[in-house]
Coordinates of C-alpha atoms in Angstrom, one line a residue:
M1220 CA 19.4 -18.4 2.7
E1221 CA 19.1 -16.0 5.8
H1222 CA 16.1 -15.9 8.4
N1223 CA 15.0 -19.5 7.7
A1224 CA 14.3 -18.6 4.4
I1225 CA 13.3 -21.9 2.4
Q1226 CA 15.3 -22.2 -1.1
L1227 CA 13.0 -23.0 -3.7
N1228 CA 14.5 -24.9 -7.1
E1229 CA 16.2 -22.3 -9.1
N1230 CA 15.6 -24.6 -12.0
A1231 CA 11.8 -24.3 -11.7
E1232 CA 9.8 -21.6 -13.7
Y1233 CA 6.8 -19.9 -12.5
K1234 CA 3.8 -18.1 -14.8
L1235 CA 4.0 -14.5 -13.8
I1236 CA 0.9 -13.1 -12.8
C1237 CA 1.2 -9.3 -12.4
Q1238 CA 4.2 -7.1 -10.7
G1239 CA 4.2 -3.8 -9.3
N1240 CA 6.8 -1.3 -8.3
T1241 CA 8.3 -3.6 -5.2
A1242 CA 7.9 -7.1 -6.5
E1243 CA 6.5 -9.6 -9.0
V1244 CA 3.5 -12.0 -8.4
F1245 CA 4.1 -15.5 -9.9
L1246 CA 1.9 -18.7 -9.8
Y1247 CA 3.3 -21.0 -7.8
D1248 CA 0.7 -23.9 -7.6
E1249 CA -2.7 -24.3 -7.2
T1250 CA -3.2 -22.8 -3.7
K1251 CA -0.2 -20.5 -4.0
I1252 CA 1.3 -17.7 -5.4
L1253 CA 5.1 -16.4 -4.9
K1254 CA 5.6 -12.5 -4.3
L1255 CA 9.0 -12.1 -5.2
F1256 CA 10.4 -8.8 -4.2
R1257 CA 13.2 -7.2 -6.7
K1258 CA 16.7 -7.6 -6.6
D1259 CA 18.5 -5.3 -3.7
F1260 CA 15.0 -4.9 -2.5
P1261 CA 16.0 -4.7 1.9
L1262 CA 15.6 -8.3 3.5
E1263 CA 14.2 -6.6 6.8
I1264 CA 11.6 -5.1 4.8
I1265 CA 10.8 -8.6 3.3
V1266 CA 11.0 -10.5 6.6
A1267 CA 8.9 -7.5 8.5
E1268 CA 6.2 -7.9 5.8
F1269 CA 6.2 -11.9 6.3
D1270 CA 5.8 -11.5 9.9
V1271 CA 3.2 -8.9 9.5
A1272 CA 1.3 -10.8 7.0
K1273 CA 1.2 -14.2 9.6
Q1274 CA -0.3 -11.9 12.2
I1275 CA -3.0 -10.3 10.5
S1276 CA -4.0 -13.4 8.5
S1277 CA -4.6 -15.4 11.5
D1278 CA -6.6 -12.3 13.2
L1279 CA -8.7 -11.5 10.2
G1280 CA -10.8 -13.4 7.8
F1281 CA -10.3 -11.5 4.7
V1282 CA -6.6 -11.9 4.4
P1283 CA -4.8 -14.2 2.7
K1284 CA -2.6 -16.5 4.9
A1285 CA 1.1 -16.0 4.9
F1286 CA 3.1 -19.7 4.3
E1287 CA 6.5 -19.4 3.9
L1288 CA 9.8 -17.2 3.3
V1289 CA 11.5 -18.2 0.5
G1290 CA 14.7 -17.8 -1.7
Y1291 CA 15.1 -18.1 -5.8
K1292 CA 17.5 -16.8 -8.3
N1293 CA 19.0 -14.4 -5.8
R1294 CA 15.7 -12.8 -4.7
Y1295 CA 13.9 -13.4 -2.0
G1296 CA 9.9 -13.5 -1.5
I1297 CA 7.2 -15.1 -0.1
L1298 CA 4.5 -18.2 -0.4
Y1299 CA 1.0 -16.8 0.1
E1300 CA -2.5 -18.5 -0.1
K1301 CA -4.0 -17.8 -3.9
I1302 CA -7.0 -15.7 -4.1
D1303 CA -8.7 -17.3 -7.1
G1304 CA -10.1 -13.6 -8.4
K1305 CA -9.2 -10.7 -10.1
D1306 CA -7.9 -7.7 -8.0
M1307 CA -10.5 -4.5 -7.9
I1308 CA -8.9 -2.4 -11.0
A1309 CA -8.5 -5.1 -13.1
E1310 CA -12.2 -5.6 -12.4
M1311 CA -12.8 -1.9 -12.5
L1312 CA -11.4 -1.4 -16.1
K1313 CA -13.1 -4.8 -17.2
N1314 CA -16.7 -3.1 -15.8
P1315 CA -16.4 0.5 -15.9
F1316 CA -19.9 1.1 -15.1
K1317 CA -19.4 -0.7 -11.8
V1318 CA -16.6 1.8 -10.7
G1319 CA -18.9 3.6 -8.6
A1320 CA -20.1 0.5 -6.6
Y1321 CA -16.7 -0.8 -6.4
S1322 CA -15.2 2.6 -5.1
K1323 CA -17.8 2.3 -1.9
A1324 CA -16.7 -1.3 -1.5
L1325 CA -13.3 -0.1 -1.1
A1326 CA -14.4 2.3 1.6
N1327 CA -16.3 -0.1 3.5
T1328 CA -13.1 -2.6 2.9
H1329 CA -11.0 0.1 4.8
A1330 CA -13.1 0.7 7.0
K1331 CA -13.5 -3.2 8.4
V1332 CA -9.8 -3.2 8.4
H1333 CA -9.6 -0.3 10.9
N1334 CA -12.4 -1.5 13.6
S1335 CA -9.8 -4.3 13.7
T1336 CA -8.0 -4.9 17.2
T1337 CA -5.0 -6.4 15.9
D1338 CA -1.5 -4.6 17.6
L1339 CA 1.5 -4.9 15.6
N1340 CA 3.3 -2.8 18.1
L1341 CA 4.4 -0.5 15.2
N1342 CA 3.6 2.8 15.6
I1343 CA 2.2 5.2 12.5
K1344 CA 4.1 8.2 13.7
D1345 CA 7.4 6.6 14.4
K1346 CA 6.9 5.3 11.0
L1347 CA 6.3 8.5 9.7
S1348 CA 9.4 10.4 11.5
D1349 CA 11.7 7.1 10.5
N1350 CA 11.1 7.6 6.8
I1351 CA 11.2 11.1 6.4
N1352 CA 14.5 11.0 8.3
A1353 CA 15.8 9.0 5.5
T1354 CA 14.3 10.5 2.5
E1355 CA 17.4 13.0 0.4
D1356 CA 14.9 14.9 -0.9
L1357 CA 14.2 17.3 1.9
S1358 CA 16.5 19.8 4.1
G1359 CA 17.5 19.2 7.5
E1360 CA 15.5 22.1 8.6
E1361 CA 12.4 20.5 6.6
K1362 CA 12.3 17.0 8.1
E1363 CA 12.8 19.1 11.1
K1364 CA 10.0 21.0 10.7
I1365 CA 7.5 18.2 9.4
I1366 CA 8.6 15.5 12.3
S1367 CA 7.9 18.4 15.1
Y1368 CA 4.4 18.7 13.4
I1369 CA 3.5 15.3 13.4
R1370 CA 4.1 15.0 17.5
T1371 CA 1.0 17.3 17.3
L1372 CA -1.0 15.2 15.5
P1373 CA -4.0 13.0 17.3
D1374 CA -3.3 9.1 18.4
G1375 CA -5.3 6.1 17.6
N1376 CA -4.5 2.4 17.8
A1377 CA -6.7 1.3 14.6
L1378 CA -4.9 -1.0 12.7
C1379 CA -3.7 0.3 9.6
H1380 CA -2.8 -0.9 5.8
F1381 CA -0.7 2.0 4.8
D1382 CA -0.6 1.0 1.7
F1383 CA -4.3 0.6 0.9
H1384 CA -5.7 1.0 -2.9
P1385 CA -7.6 -0.9 -5.6
G1386 CA -5.1 -2.8 -6.4
N1387 CA -4.2 -4.4 -3.3
V1388 CA -8.2 -5.3 -3.1
M1389 CA -8.8 -8.9 -4.6
I1390 CA -12.2 -10.1 -5.3
K1391 CA -13.8 -13.6 -5.3
N1392 CA -17.2 -14.5 -5.6
N1393 CA -18.5 -10.7 -4.9
E1394 CA -16.0 -11.3 -1.2
F1395 CA -12.9 -9.1 -0.5
Y1396 CA -9.8 -9.6 0.5
V1397 CA -6.7 -7.5 1.4
I1398 CA -3.2 -8.4 0.0
D1399 CA 0.4 -6.5 0.5
W1400 CA 0.6 -5.7 4.1
M1401 CA 4.3 -4.8 4.0
T1402 CA 3.6 -1.2 5.4
A1403 CA 0.8 -2.2 8.2
C1404 CA 1.2 0.0 11.5
N1405 CA -1.4 0.7 14.1
G1406 CA -1.9 4.4 14.3
N1407 CA -5.3 6.9 13.5
A1408 CA -7.6 5.7 10.8
A1409 CA -7.5 9.1 9.5
A1410 CA -4.0 8.7 8.7
D1411 CA -4.7 5.6 6.6
V1412 CA -7.3 7.3 4.8
A1413 CA -5.3 10.5 3.9
R1414 CA -2.4 7.9 2.6
T1415 CA -5.0 6.3 -0.1
F1416 CA -6.1 9.7 -0.4
L1417 CA -2.7 10.7 -1.6
L1418 CA -1.8 7.2 -3.4
L1419 CA -5.2 8.1 -5.8
R1420 CA -4.4 11.7 -6.3
Y1421 CA -0.9 11.4 -7.5
G1422 CA 0.2 7.4 -7.3
E1423 CA 1.5 6.5 -10.8
L1424 CA 2.2 2.9 -12.5
L1425 CA 5.9 2.5 -12.7
Y1426 CA 5.8 -0.8 -15.2
A1427 CA 2.7 0.3 -17.7
N1428 CA 2.5 1.8 -21.0
F1429 CA 1.3 5.6 -21.4
F1430 CA -2.0 4.7 -22.4
V1431 CA -2.9 2.8 -19.3
K1432 CA -1.3 5.6 -17.1
L1433 CA -3.4 8.1 -18.6
I1434 CA -6.6 5.9 -18.2
A1435 CA -5.4 4.9 -14.5
H1436 CA -4.9 8.4 -13.4
I1437 CA -7.9 9.9 -14.9
V1438 CA -10.0 6.6 -13.0
E1439 CA -8.3 7.0 -9.8
K1440 CA -9.5 10.5 -9.6
H1441 CA -12.9 9.4 -9.4
I1442 CA -12.4 6.5 -7.5
G1443 CA -10.6 8.8 -4.4
K1444 CA -13.8 11.1 -4.4
V1445 CA -16.6 8.2 -4.1
Y1446 CA -14.4 6.4 -1.8
L1447 CA -13.9 9.5 0.7
R1448 CA -17.4 10.2 0.4
R1449 CA -18.2 6.5 1.4
Y1450 CA -15.7 6.5 4.3
K1451 CA -16.8 9.7 6.0
K1452 CA -20.2 8.6 5.9
L1453 CA -19.4 5.7 7.6
T1454 CA -17.3 6.9 10.3
G1455 CA -18.5 9.9 10.7
I1456 CA -14.8 11.4 10.1
S1457 CA -14.2 14.9 8.7
D1458 CA -12.1 16.1 6.1
A1459 CA -10.0 18.4 8.4
E1460 CA -9.2 15.3 10.2
I1461 CA -7.8 13.6 6.8
K1462 CA -6.4 16.7 5.3
Q1463 CA -3.8 17.3 8.5
W1464 CA -2.1 14.3 7.9
L1465 CA -1.1 14.6 4.0
L1466 CA 1.9 16.7 4.7
P1467 CA 3.9 13.9 6.8
I1468 CA 2.4 11.5 4.8
A1469 CA 3.3 12.8 1.2
A1470 CA 6.7 13.6 2.4
A1471 CA 7.2 10.2 4.1
R1472 CA 6.4 8.6 0.9
L1473 CA 9.9 10.3 -1.1
I1474 CA 11.9 7.3 0.1
E1475 CA 9.4 5.1 -1.7
W1476 CA 9.9 3.5 -5.3
I1477 CA 7.9 5.7 -6.8
P1478 CA 8.4 7.3 -10.6
K1479 CA 10.2 10.8 -10.5
S1480 CA 7.3 12.4 -11.8
E1481 CA 5.2 11.4 -8.9
K1482 CA 7.7 12.2 -7.0
N1483 CA 7.9 15.9 -8.3
K1484 CA 4.5 16.6 -7.5
L1485 CA 5.0 15.2 -4.1
L1486 CA 7.7 17.8 -3.4
K1487 CA 6.2 20.3 -5.0
F1488 CA 2.4 19.8 -2.3
V1489 CA 4.7 19.2 0.5
R1490 CA 6.3 22.4 0.0
K1491 CA 3.3 24.0 -0.5
E1492 CA 1.5 22.8 2.8
L1493 CA 4.7 23.4 4.6
T1494 CA 4.6 27.0 4.2
K1495 CA 0.5 26.9 6.0
I1496 CA 2.6 25.4 9.4
N1497 CA 4.5 27.7 12.0

């Protein structure tokens, strides 16, 4: 395998725990889980996640350790520390009366991430610009206009998860652990909050039935409101500081592995927002 990835025994079978748009998660042993990325998912992105996860988990106590980059049945994956708990979405569905409390905890945890001094040497403005340039859903003129707008936005050096939502927060003994650092970077914390708000407003589950998708969409809207109110109270950030990032973040998300229906909603939002800038 390339990049010093360790080849796992292809005859071994692992129990599927959960899955997302880009990867499946399996139980590897009593202390580790295997995050196995979908076939043909870009190797450079997997390697980047592994490197970032190693750095962040050494700096922050609420991040699972990243152990090894591995290969298994023509796919690449990462062995992570197993957190004996459930993700926040599962806990919310199990205890609906706790949705408000968990939404506040989501904001508390996000603020904790932003207080970190971890330097990844990955700039959020560069990340947004590169992603926007790579999408085929916008015209050259639209891309140029959005990227020019990004340059006018305020800088920052906060650690940004950039895919922060209840599904990426694990709960163990009332402690909260943040997983899935593939998109992590440094920049203005308001951009990371805007990204979370956008995910909770427009995000759709790719691997779920209609009923689960419908319930998740309804719940996520409520989570977004409580989360945002709590985060603003904790940090003093304003709606205006967050909203100014929504256009480029929505445009950058267009290159991601998302359902067509979500992409159409984002495109509609982006083009509406484009009419508001010079």
